[in-house]
Amino acid sequence: MTANVDRPHDWPKVRLHVVTGKGGTGKSTVAAALALALATSGRNVLLCEVEGRQGIARMFDVDPLPYEERRLAKGAPDENGRAGQVLALHIDPESALLEYLAMYYKLGRAGKALDRFGVIDFATTIAPGVRDVLLTGKVYEAVQRPRGGRHKEQITYDAVVLDAPPTGRICQFLGVNSELAGLAKVGPVKSQADKVMELLRSPRTAVHLVTILEEMPVQETSDGIRELRAAGLPVGGVVVNLVRPQALSPSALAQVRDDTVDPTAVTSELARARVDVDAELVESLVAEARDHAVRRHLEDEQRALVAAEGVPTYELPRLAGGIDQGALVELAQLLRRQGMA
Amino acid sequence: MTNTPPPLDVDAMLDDRTTEIIVCCGAGGVGKTTTSAALALRAAERGRKVVVLTIDPARRLAQSMGIEQLDNTPRPVAAVDTGAGGSLDAMMLDMKRTFDEVVESQASPEKARQILDNPFYVALSSSFAGTQEYMAMEKLGQLHRQALADGSHDLIVVDTPPSRSALDFLDAPERLSSFLDGRFIRLLLAPARGPARLMTAGFSVVTNSLTKVLGAQVLRDMQTFVAAFDTLFGGFRQRADQTFALLQADGTAFLVVAAPEPDALREAAYFVDRLTDDDMPLAGLVVNRASPSARTELSAEAAITAADRLQSADSSSLTAGLLRLHADRVRIIEREQHLRERFAAAHPQVPTAVVPAMASDVHDLDGLRAIGASLASQGSDGD
């Protein structure tokens, strides 16, 4: 059942996994689970967030993350109980800009002067797209970091998972570098922006979309896929999240739907299971199952639409207890079992 | 139940003629657009002359309201019951067009053209991550001025953009103002305006760095843009301040929309605190997508134990499946209840409406009516 560590999975060439999705679909949960799933034995995975929400810290119940790569958790163990590690990075544009200036331009004193003049503020809040350029630029740096490079103490990553802005903004977010490259016709910013775009458009990147089986998110997912393709960005898989429990077999579901459940049989079964049973209880349970069947039917319709997109899809269940680190590991195992990692 | 918040009386709010603006805000994906549309429709059918400003409605909902065209003008919604003397217009925000119109209204035609063609303006007005917020507020101000002038509407319902953080929307006017006062702007304007002695040592360090990083041509485009825009800044700031005052006025009601999920409720709590701090009139909290309550008292634990017993004998037992579904439902409801109680414990005074999840998405007026009825029936079902 469980596959072995080096078993092929669906995205062997991908170094940068971008995870997007409509609000409310649980994209941050999926990004975290994917990072854990990719961190098999001996591998380092970086999980980045860029929206200032500190969602990673909350999910893993640690202090708010600084602009610094921090060890977050062990990956989901393989069948031999071995795991790699997940590091986390909270990218904020101000820090990214100062680091960028220091790194590429050795702007020690001038960097501070820029800050004093409000340039940092301008660049990260008002100047068109600069914010997103800085955020993707930092992600690019982590993905491209050479092994044994200038800074020997720096960790290099086998994979980077980016908890990205929502589907409605994803093309704009990933495409800003091409826009900036358009604005800046020459110069270092242009060549940097071009390099970032080259990575984002290459087979080393995959943009995964998270959805739930409801009409609007599924519609937004297929719009998103179309827009990503039009922008030349590589579409990854679709992760269908928060799937309802499949406690009823197809035949049981059909009985519930057709109203052919035999109440006497249910009554005697409940009695056998030592439940204090009466007709009302049986009726209530069947009625709840009917509500469930209606929703399952709607889910199936949406599932067919997702399948029609023709990209690899993965499903994750809705966990009644909510999301904590244990739940994330459970989801990571499920993603691995389905070949996403 | 401990920490029961007071029920939100939606109809009283809609019927109160002094309510002129209702702003629906909250995290993305919690059903803000649907809530806005449902409130607007209910208000119209109760006799108000309503316009609803939506940001990004689902396609079928937009079609059913007749606003799938982005033309930035309120259009009457057909099939609204006007028996009580009300009406409903709807519009979808076109952010670039709203921005262009502001520029055109503030500058001479020649200057406006210069600005509209500048690459920085094009980027700013179409893709900058805060523009949608500015423009939603700008459009709200326009609609309100027009309503005052010609009496076309007596209630404006606004949906807010799916912000990265719900706060962006409140901060938009402030951010614009502080940007306009920023030293960097003055710095960019300095060569165009002043004598050379203004160019201090610090200034040349900065421009040299910028030239190094961006290239001279970008800096020139930026300067041209800022210089051309300079004449408009005063007007922009004034409008932003006016909108902020409008939001604080008594005729405005903020509804914070959430789903019974930790993130959405955390954001809602943050928003409630922020509105209170800024003296914004908070009307209440709407919790959408609540799971339907269980139909029997059987506990989740008892159901699971029984299901295990049955499945040890027959793994495909239908009854075991029924029991597991019930247990799942009970657990989800308990979790949602717990989350809501926690919110209410921290914010006991916030009137709350809980709207159960609909089996399918809402894309017609009947669906909106059902949501509106559910919003208005708080407290009657004892929740």
XYZ file of C-alpha atoms in Angstrom:
724
model
C 0.000 0.000 0.000
C 2.600 2.550 1.038
C 5.088 3.175 -1.687
C 8.806 3.350 -1.167
C 10.872 6.488 -0.886
C 12.261 6.759 -4.366
C 9.153 5.576 -6.097
C 8.376 7.834 -9.023
C 5.831 10.518 -8.397
C 4.015 12.877 -10.704
C 6.363 15.891 -10.448
C 9.953 14.598 -10.494
C 11.380 17.633 -12.321
C 9.622 20.248 -10.253
C 11.644 22.263 -7.765
C 9.114 25.016 -7.148
C 5.568 24.022 -6.213
C 3.236 27.029 -6.264
C -0.034 26.366 -4.438
C -2.996 28.614 -5.165
C -6.759 28.323 -4.690
C -9.863 30.365 -4.041
C -10.258 31.764 -0.538
C -11.790 29.233 1.828
C -10.571 26.152 -0.040
C -7.680 25.513 2.347
C -4.734 26.277 0.068
C -2.424 26.991 3.013
C -3.299 23.627 4.528
C -2.564 21.905 1.242
C 0.723 23.794 0.805
C 1.848 22.699 4.277
C 0.773 19.096 3.676
C 2.592 19.062 0.332
C 5.786 20.375 1.963
C 5.596 17.605 4.560
C 4.926 15.050 1.837
C 7.925 16.168 -0.236
C 10.257 16.048 2.769
C 11.122 12.373 2.546
C 14.257 11.097 4.146
C 17.294 13.276 3.587
C 15.413 16.028 1.760
C 15.078 19.654 2.693
C 11.909 21.436 1.742
C 11.208 25.136 2.198
C 7.631 26.259 2.804
C 7.165 29.975 2.018
C 4.312 32.321 2.727
C 4.001 35.758 1.214
C 0.752 37.256 2.390
C 1.723 38.351 5.874
C -0.842 36.120 7.507
C 1.461 33.970 9.653
C -0.742 31.031 8.721
C 2.205 28.618 8.836
C 3.036 29.581 12.417
C -0.570 29.049 13.425
C -0.912 25.686 11.692
C 2.252 24.357 13.279
C 1.619 26.127 16.579
C 4.946 27.980 16.710
C 5.816 31.638 17.339
C 5.287 34.052 14.409
C 7.951 33.480 11.779
C 10.632 36.091 11.096
C 12.243 36.822 7.723
C 14.589 33.942 8.229
C 14.552 30.276 7.293
C 13.516 28.347 10.364
C 13.317 24.635 10.979
C 9.629 23.912 11.273
C 8.958 20.196 11.383
C 10.092 16.794 10.263
C 8.492 15.608 7.068
C 5.890 12.881 6.973
C 7.814 9.666 7.720
C 8.069 6.999 5.027
C 7.331 3.343 5.720
C 10.755 2.983 7.322
C 9.909 5.814 9.672
C 12.478 8.131 8.082
C 11.766 11.724 7.228
C 13.467 14.826 5.880
C 12.833 18.287 7.210
C 10.614 21.225 6.409
C 11.869 24.750 6.938
C 9.618 27.770 6.823
C 10.093 31.311 5.612
C 7.771 34.230 5.985
C 8.617 36.618 3.154
C 7.733 40.259 3.672
C 8.531 42.719 0.896
C 10.404 45.292 3.016
C 12.939 42.756 4.258
C 13.166 41.193 0.824
C 13.964 44.563 -0.756
C 16.659 45.445 1.756
C 18.203 42.010 1.405
C 18.023 42.241 -2.364
C 19.726 45.613 -2.404
C 22.409 44.440 0.000
C 22.996 41.248 -1.953
C 23.114 42.509 -5.511
C 24.181 46.088 -5.151
C 26.163 46.224 -1.928
C 24.044 49.185 -0.930
C 24.959 49.399 2.721
C 24.625 53.092 3.488
C 22.495 53.874 0.474
C 20.024 51.150 1.493
C 19.485 52.993 4.747
C 19.144 56.296 2.915
C 16.491 54.730 0.698
C 14.601 53.709 3.786
C 14.863 57.190 5.273
C 13.510 58.756 2.118
C 10.498 56.444 2.134
C 11.636 54.653 -1.001
C 11.307 51.255 0.681
C 7.787 52.141 1.689
C 7.003 53.435 -1.784
C 8.498 50.433 -3.499
C 6.736 47.872 -1.365
C 3.296 49.423 -1.107
C 2.649 51.748 -3.996
C 4.997 51.161 -6.887
C 3.177 48.934 -9.344
C 3.947 45.290 -8.880
C 7.231 45.832 -7.076
C 5.883 44.090 -4.023
C 5.144 40.935 -5.959
C 8.453 41.122 -7.796
C 10.297 41.164 -4.483
C 8.286 38.263 -3.122
C 8.793 36.075 -6.183
C 12.416 37.226 -6.327
C 13.110 35.833 -2.872
C 11.422 32.546 -3.767
C 13.573 32.421 -6.891
C 16.688 32.894 -4.798
C 15.755 29.968 -2.525
C 15.023 27.685 -5.478
C 18.187 28.590 -7.372
C 20.531 28.590 -4.405
C 23.643 26.714 -5.524
C 24.919 23.833 -3.450
C 28.097 24.724 -1.613
C 27.832 28.289 -2.872
C 29.301 31.425 -1.367
C 27.526 30.948 1.917
C 28.464 27.471 3.025
C 26.189 27.542 6.034
C 23.128 28.137 3.878
C 20.785 25.219 3.422
C 19.962 24.191 -0.109
C 16.553 22.848 -0.946
C 15.311 19.859 -2.865
C 11.972 21.566 -3.230
C 10.317 24.869 -2.399
C 6.568 25.100 -1.757
C 5.011 28.531 -2.092
C 1.712 29.252 -0.375
C 0.741 31.774 -3.052
C -1.976 34.423 -3.381
C -5.465 33.201 -4.339
C -6.441 31.996 -7.822
C -7.953 35.335 -8.797
C -4.589 37.048 -8.388
C -2.161 34.275 -9.229
C -1.381 35.130 -12.840
C -0.846 38.743 -11.934
C 1.361 37.716 -9.004
C 3.525 35.348 -11.041
C 3.430 37.528 -14.140
C 4.574 40.784 -12.572
C 8.110 40.072 -13.521
C 7.215 40.061 -17.177
C 5.311 43.287 -16.642
C 8.253 44.830 -14.852
C 10.608 43.562 -17.511
C 8.336 45.462 -19.881
C 8.580 48.650 -17.839
C 12.314 48.441 -17.333
C 13.719 47.985 -20.797
C 17.327 47.591 -19.731
C 19.323 47.286 -16.561
C 19.827 44.831 -13.729
C 16.184 44.764 -12.662
C 15.199 43.735 -16.154
C 17.660 40.850 -16.257
C 16.646 39.736 -12.765
C 12.965 39.870 -13.715
C 13.696 37.911 -16.890
C 15.471 35.201 -14.919
C 12.586 34.860 -12.477
C 10.123 34.572 -15.361
C 12.310 31.950 -16.981
C 12.126 29.795 -13.830
C 8.399 30.345 -13.420
C 7.702 29.336 -17.010
C 10.015 26.320 -16.958
C 9.191 22.669 -16.210
C 10.919 23.168 -12.860
C 7.821 25.028 -11.693
C 4.289 23.678 -11.234
C 1.296 25.756 -10.207
C -1.159 23.555 -8.308
C -4.733 24.681 -7.766
C -6.725 23.820 -4.662
C -10.486 23.603 -4.899
C -13.458 22.233 -3.061
C -16.287 20.434 -4.847
C -18.556 23.449 -5.116
C -19.581 25.345 -8.169
C -17.759 28.633 -7.740
C -14.388 27.286 -6.661
C -14.465 24.707 -9.468
C -15.379 27.403 -11.982
C -12.566 29.576 -10.670
C -10.188 26.634 -10.929
C -10.934 26.044 -14.573
C -10.697 29.787 -15.273
C -7.386 29.756 -13.416
C -6.053 26.863 -15.479
C -6.984 28.659 -18.668
C -5.371 31.916 -17.555
C -2.192 30.182 -16.390
C -1.859 28.433 -19.736
C -2.475 31.682 -21.599
C 0.269 33.317 -19.529
C 2.650 30.481 -20.342
C 2.824 29.326 -16.725
C 3.023 25.571 -16.084
C -0.201 24.130 -14.654
C 0.417 21.416 -12.058
C -2.303 19.349 -10.425
C -5.676 20.074 -8.892
C -6.039 19.207 -5.225
C -9.654 18.624 -4.299
C -9.828 19.495 -0.632
C -12.396 19.063 2.120
C -14.080 16.072 0.484
C -17.044 14.762 2.464
C -16.715 11.406 4.216
C -17.379 8.438 1.988
C -19.003 6.414 4.769
C -21.749 5.123 2.489
C -20.997 2.656 -0.289
C -22.361 3.499 -3.735
C -25.151 0.954 -3.295
C -26.047 2.322 0.137
C -26.021 5.825 -1.311
C -28.359 4.674 -4.087
C -30.753 3.169 -1.532
C -30.797 6.415 0.418
C -31.365 8.408 -2.739
C -34.171 6.146 -3.976
C -35.757 6.079 -0.545
C -35.570 2.290 -0.372
C -33.748 1.959 2.951
C -35.559 -0.654 5.014
C -36.239 0.876 8.452
C -36.810 -2.514 10.114
C -33.380 -3.731 9.032
C -31.746 -0.554 10.334
C -33.701 -0.829 13.590
C -32.584 -4.379 14.220
C -28.981 -3.566 13.315
C -28.967 -0.624 15.707
C -30.417 -2.834 18.440
C -27.705 -5.389 17.732
C -25.104 -2.621 18.133
C -26.716 -1.920 21.528
C -28.042 1.497 20.584
C -31.169 2.639 22.381
C -33.294 2.683 19.241
C -36.725 4.022 18.346
C -38.462 4.860 15.077
C -37.558 8.505 15.385
C -33.846 7.762 15.611
C -33.980 5.615 12.484
C -35.898 8.277 10.635
C -33.414 10.969 11.697
C -30.381 8.969 10.632
C -31.911 8.228 7.248
C -32.899 11.877 6.822
C -29.334 12.964 7.607
C -28.080 10.459 5.054
C -30.483 11.964 2.535
C -29.023 15.463 3.128
C -25.633 13.904 2.666
C -26.687 12.166 -0.554
C -27.855 15.465 -2.038
C -24.466 17.013 -1.357
C -22.593 13.950 -2.555
C -24.490 14.177 -5.809
C -23.518 17.826 -6.231
C -19.932 16.916 -5.393
C -19.947 14.214 -8.065
C -21.092 16.722 -10.682
C -18.269 19.060 -9.737
C -15.792 16.180 -9.589
C -16.622 15.365 -13.202
C -15.913 18.973 -14.176
C -12.560 18.853 -12.405
C -11.698 15.583 -14.145
C -12.568 17.151 -17.504
C -9.689 19.587 -17.055
C -7.393 16.674 -17.793
C -4.726 17.445 -15.173
C -3.662 15.119 -12.356
C -6.051 15.401 -9.432
C -5.669 14.475 -5.792
C -8.316 14.321 -3.096
C -8.072 15.176 0.569
C -10.836 14.541 3.100
C -12.476 17.090 5.329
C -11.257 16.229 8.810
C -13.977 16.736 11.394
C -11.479 17.703 14.092
C -9.897 20.593 12.160
C -6.238 21.074 11.242
C -3.260 20.596 13.535
C 0.201 19.188 12.890
C -0.980 15.591 13.241
C -3.725 16.231 10.712
C -1.195 17.783 8.312
C 0.981 14.672 8.478
C -2.084 12.557 7.770
C -2.899 14.708 4.713
C 0.753 14.545 3.604
C 0.630 10.736 3.651
C -2.515 10.837 1.549
C -0.877 13.116 -1.026
C 2.120 10.808 -1.202
C -0.043 7.755 -1.611
C -1.760 9.441 -4.562
C 1.582 10.238 -6.182
C 1.633 13.993 -5.754
C 4.930 13.697 -3.863
C -25.310 27.645 25.312
C -22.919 29.985 27.044
C -21.854 33.207 25.365
C -24.918 33.557 23.195
C -24.527 36.764 21.217
C -27.550 38.995 20.657
C -29.334 38.144 17.391
C -28.785 40.514 14.482
C -32.039 42.159 13.439
C -31.512 42.459 9.709
C -34.964 43.760 8.841
C -34.741 46.563 11.389
C -31.457 47.624 9.814
C -32.853 47.470 6.265
C -36.076 49.262 7.178
C -34.324 52.045 9.066
C -34.366 54.916 6.569
C -31.324 56.469 8.200
C -29.260 53.475 7.069
C -27.777 54.760 3.811
C -24.781 52.494 3.321
C -24.172 48.855 4.233
C -20.611 47.592 3.821
C -20.028 43.832 3.833
C -16.479 42.903 4.683
C -14.529 39.820 5.701
C -11.983 37.265 4.491
C -12.112 35.864 0.943
C -14.365 32.906 0.218
C -16.908 33.467 2.992
C -19.805 34.499 0.767
C -19.579 38.302 0.996
C -20.901 38.825 -2.514
C -23.899 36.574 -1.977
C -24.661 38.200 1.374
C -24.479 41.679 -0.179
C -26.768 40.707 -3.035
C -29.241 38.977 -0.702
C -29.402 42.005 1.620
C -29.836 44.380 -1.311
C -32.655 42.315 -2.790
C -34.425 41.995 0.552
C -34.135 45.736 1.190
C -35.498 46.508 -2.288
C -38.469 44.216 -1.822
C -39.155 45.877 1.513
C -39.412 49.260 -0.189
C -35.891 50.708 -0.309
C -34.365 52.152 -3.474
C -31.193 50.124 -3.483
C -28.004 49.941 -5.505
C -25.583 47.093 -4.875
C -21.929 47.446 -5.831
C -20.287 44.050 -6.283
C -16.651 43.366 -6.933
C -16.359 39.935 -8.437
C -19.643 38.027 -8.497
C -19.921 34.438 -9.683
C -20.803 34.385 -13.339
C -24.262 32.891 -12.984
C -25.172 35.189 -10.126
C -24.042 38.153 -12.214
C -26.086 36.902 -15.163
C -29.203 36.502 -13.065
C -28.794 40.077 -11.876
C -28.087 41.308 -15.399
C -24.636 42.691 -14.583
C -22.303 40.379 -16.445
C -21.237 43.420 -18.437
C -18.531 45.414 -16.768
C -19.762 48.866 -17.634
C -19.368 50.591 -14.299
C -22.935 51.896 -14.280
C -25.814 50.685 -12.094
C -28.338 48.645 -14.101
C -31.851 47.772 -12.959
C -32.286 44.150 -11.897
C -35.312 42.565 -13.540
C -37.873 40.414 -11.704
C -37.524 42.248 -8.417
C -40.837 42.572 -6.582
C -41.418 46.328 -6.555
C -44.787 46.076 -4.799
C -43.493 47.865 -1.712
C -42.247 50.794 -3.799
C -38.584 49.806 -3.827
C -36.154 49.065 -6.634
C -32.835 47.337 -7.132
C -29.948 48.387 -9.341
C -26.706 46.451 -9.487
C -23.262 47.110 -10.828
C -19.911 45.434 -10.990
C -16.833 47.509 -10.263
C -14.493 48.219 -13.169
C -11.435 49.342 -11.316
C -9.408 50.684 -14.229
C -12.317 52.593 -15.658
C -13.129 54.132 -12.282
C -9.531 55.278 -11.949
C -9.469 56.662 -15.503
C -12.652 58.589 -14.840
C -11.202 60.166 -11.728
C -8.141 61.258 -13.674
C -10.279 62.624 -16.494
C -12.485 64.541 -14.097
C -9.523 66.110 -12.318
C -7.173 67.051 -15.140
C -7.279 68.953 -18.395
C -7.829 66.655 -21.392
C -4.223 67.074 -22.472
C -2.793 66.323 -19.060
C -5.204 63.426 -18.580
C -3.996 61.828 -21.816
C -0.398 62.230 -20.684
C -1.179 60.417 -17.447
C -3.347 57.696 -18.951
C -0.576 56.806 -21.417
C 2.234 56.631 -18.862
C 3.390 53.035 -18.297
C 3.416 53.588 -14.542
C -0.157 54.722 -14.583
C -1.179 51.713 -16.671
C 0.449 49.363 -14.175
C -0.886 51.242 -11.171
C -4.449 51.363 -12.414
C -4.720 47.799 -13.629
C -2.569 45.614 -11.472
C -1.457 47.316 -8.311
C -2.587 45.243 -5.354
C -4.373 48.079 -3.566
C -6.088 49.827 -6.447
C -9.236 47.748 -6.225
C -9.713 48.887 -2.636
C -9.175 52.549 -3.512
C -11.543 52.316 -6.411
C -14.288 50.479 -4.521
C -14.238 53.328 -2.016
C -14.094 55.938 -4.774
C -17.122 54.388 -6.479
C -18.977 54.271 -3.173
C -18.313 57.985 -2.728
C -19.552 58.705 -6.266
C -22.733 56.670 -5.828
C -23.439 58.375 -2.530
C -22.946 61.892 -3.932
C -25.187 61.040 -6.849
C -27.856 59.533 -4.608
C -27.858 62.701 -2.515
C -28.095 64.863 -5.623
C -30.867 63.113 -7.542
C -32.536 60.809 -5.022
C -32.023 57.820 -7.313
C -31.139 55.555 -4.394
C -31.627 55.646 -0.666
C -29.478 52.615 0.218
C -26.090 51.540 -1.121
C -24.886 48.016 -0.373
C -21.154 47.480 -0.966
C -19.286 44.260 -1.318
C -15.569 44.648 -0.544
C -12.669 43.235 -2.572
C -11.208 39.870 -1.640
C -8.267 41.497 0.056
C -5.117 39.826 1.133
C -6.130 41.095 4.481
C -9.494 42.542 5.237
C -7.758 45.636 6.516
C -6.488 46.779 3.150
C -9.877 48.095 2.431
C -10.066 50.309 5.505
C -6.507 51.413 5.090
C -6.860 52.425 1.456
C -7.646 56.123 2.000
C -5.043 56.423 4.740
C -2.377 54.713 2.679
C -3.064 56.993 -0.239
C -2.833 60.071 1.964
C 0.409 59.051 3.601
C 1.866 58.128 0.250
C 1.040 61.556 -1.100
C 2.826 63.141 1.811
C 5.791 60.804 1.420
C 9.286 62.172 1.136
C 9.939 60.028 -1.874
C 7.251 61.736 -3.873
C 8.669 65.128 -2.990
C 12.054 63.797 -3.902
C 10.921 62.660 -7.309
C 9.323 66.026 -7.856
C 12.317 67.998 -6.706
C 14.166 68.265 -10.032
C 11.018 69.276 -11.827
C 10.192 71.936 -9.296
C 13.068 73.438 -7.548
C 16.434 75.006 -7.764
C 19.449 72.739 -7.816
C 20.375 73.413 -4.226
C 17.476 71.222 -3.124
C 19.430 68.301 -4.409
C 21.146 67.389 -1.227
C 23.803 64.754 -0.775
C 21.194 62.299 0.470
C 19.161 62.869 -2.630
C 21.916 62.044 -5.034
C 22.753 58.881 -3.097
C 19.171 57.836 -3.535
C 18.822 58.703 -7.200
C 22.140 57.102 -7.973
C 21.044 53.914 -6.249
C 17.735 53.950 -8.040
C 19.387 54.473 -11.383
C 21.719 51.629 -10.600
C 18.876 49.297 -9.659
C 16.168 50.328 -12.055
C 17.992 51.929 -14.927
C 17.712 55.602 -15.858
C 14.741 55.170 -18.140
C 12.483 53.717 -15.430
C 13.381 56.551 -13.116
C 12.550 59.062 -15.859
C 9.167 57.428 -16.533
C 8.486 57.444 -12.829
C 9.369 61.110 -12.538
C 7.220 62.064 -15.488
C 4.353 60.141 -14.005
C 4.652 61.650 -10.555
C 5.060 65.147 -11.974
C 1.990 64.763 -14.162
C 0.043 63.259 -11.313
C 1.136 65.914 -8.863
C -1.617 68.332 -9.759
C -4.204 65.650 -9.030
C -2.863 64.625 -5.660
C -4.709 67.240 -3.667
C -7.988 66.188 -5.200
C -7.264 62.533 -4.537
C -6.469 63.130 -0.914
C -9.575 65.183 -0.387
C -11.735 62.457 -1.903
C -10.080 59.755 0.180
C -10.668 61.756 3.357
C -14.296 62.363 2.413
C -14.863 58.658 1.875
C -13.305 57.840 5.219
C -15.642 60.333 6.914
C -18.578 58.835 5.054
C -17.705 55.388 6.359
C -17.638 56.731 9.910
C -20.998 58.448 9.628
C -24.101 57.182 11.412
C -25.827 56.267 8.163
C -23.241 53.561 7.514
C -23.540 50.005 8.817
C -20.653 47.549 8.639
C -21.437 43.871 8.517
C -18.537 41.536 9.095
C -19.030 38.316 7.151
C -17.327 35.058 8.155
C -17.587 31.309 7.837
C -17.372 29.009 10.863
C -13.682 28.354 10.248
C -10.764 29.397 12.460
C -9.115 31.658 9.862
C -12.287 33.398 8.764
C -13.395 34.007 12.347
C -9.951 35.209 13.385
C -10.017 37.703 10.550
C -13.555 38.686 11.559
C -12.423 39.273 15.148
C -9.554 41.411 13.933
C -11.924 43.380 11.753
C -14.426 43.923 14.551
C -11.649 45.293 16.767
C -10.373 47.501 14.007
C -13.804 48.932 13.206
C -14.346 49.658 16.881
C -10.963 51.372 17.167
C -11.700 53.562 14.146
C -15.190 54.461 15.369
C -16.732 52.760 12.380
C -20.386 51.824 12.932
C -20.428 48.034 13.307
C -23.867 46.510 12.775
C -23.008 42.885 13.371
C -21.508 39.583 12.320
C -22.891 37.218 9.687
C -21.670 33.633 9.935
C -22.350 31.983 6.585
C -22.206 28.317 5.671
C -23.020 26.948 9.076
C -23.442 23.194 8.941
C -27.016 22.024 9.376
C -27.735 20.818 12.895
C -28.108 17.135 13.697
C -31.581 15.641 13.701
C -31.095 13.406 16.715
C -29.367 13.644 20.091
C -27.242 10.507 19.671
C -23.653 11.480 20.566
C -20.745 11.119 18.141
C -18.964 8.710 20.484
C -22.003 6.443 20.856
C -22.494 6.445 17.082
C -18.859 5.519 16.399
C -18.862 2.737 18.999
C -22.004 1.263 17.487
C -20.638 1.573 13.943
C -17.449 -0.240 14.968
C -19.497 -3.063 16.484
C -21.567 -3.473 13.333
C -18.612 -3.314 10.987
C -16.679 -5.953 12.880
C -19.429 -8.330 11.783
C -20.275 -6.844 8.386
C -17.854 -4.351 6.856
C -20.406 -3.104 4.340
C -23.160 -2.434 6.865
C -25.430 0.371 5.702
C -26.418 1.154 9.267
C -22.762 1.593 10.235
C -22.446 4.091 7.378
C -25.466 6.014 8.669
C -23.934 6.099 12.149
C -20.572 7.336 10.864
C -22.198 10.096 8.844
C -24.089 11.156 11.942
C -20.915 11.181 14.046
C -19.138 13.306 11.438
C -22.019 15.749 11.339
C -22.154 16.054 15.120
C -18.404 16.642 15.352
C -18.435 19.360 12.748
C -21.331 21.121 14.412
C -19.618 20.917 17.800
C -16.466 22.368 16.342
C -18.306 25.219 14.637
C -20.264 25.925 17.803
C -17.056 26.031 19.794
C -15.474 28.465 17.341
C -18.493 30.741 17.465
C -18.607 30.637 21.255
C -14.985 31.601 21.395
C -15.684 34.573 19.137
C -18.694 35.571 21.230
C -16.704 35.277 24.452
C -14.217 37.841 23.146
C -16.865 40.026 21.471
C -20.041 39.544 23.504
C -21.798 42.667 22.209
C -21.680 41.890 18.502
C -25.140 41.012 17.144
C -24.843 37.846 15.111
C -26.770 36.120 12.344
C -26.024 32.496 11.493
C -26.923 31.373 7.975
C -26.968 27.635 7.264
C -25.128 26.346 4.217
C -27.326 25.937 1.159
C -27.118 22.593 -0.601
C -26.034 24.264 -3.823
C -24.640 27.597 -4.926
C -26.971 30.537 -5.193
C -27.415 31.859 -8.700
C -30.875 33.277 -8.983
C -33.127 35.740 -7.214
C -35.048 32.954 -5.470
C -31.834 31.693 -3.949
C -30.973 35.216 -2.809
C -34.454 35.581 -1.322
C -33.956 32.370 0.637
C -30.641 33.657 2.010
C -32.256 36.991 2.855
C -35.080 35.227 4.713
C -32.579 33.157 6.611
C -30.558 36.262 7.522
C -33.693 37.903 8.833
C -34.992 34.965 10.866
C -32.377 35.040 13.602
C -33.394 34.276 17.128
C -36.603 32.605 16.019
C -35.052 29.148 15.811
C -33.432 29.338 19.215
C -29.853 29.079 17.986
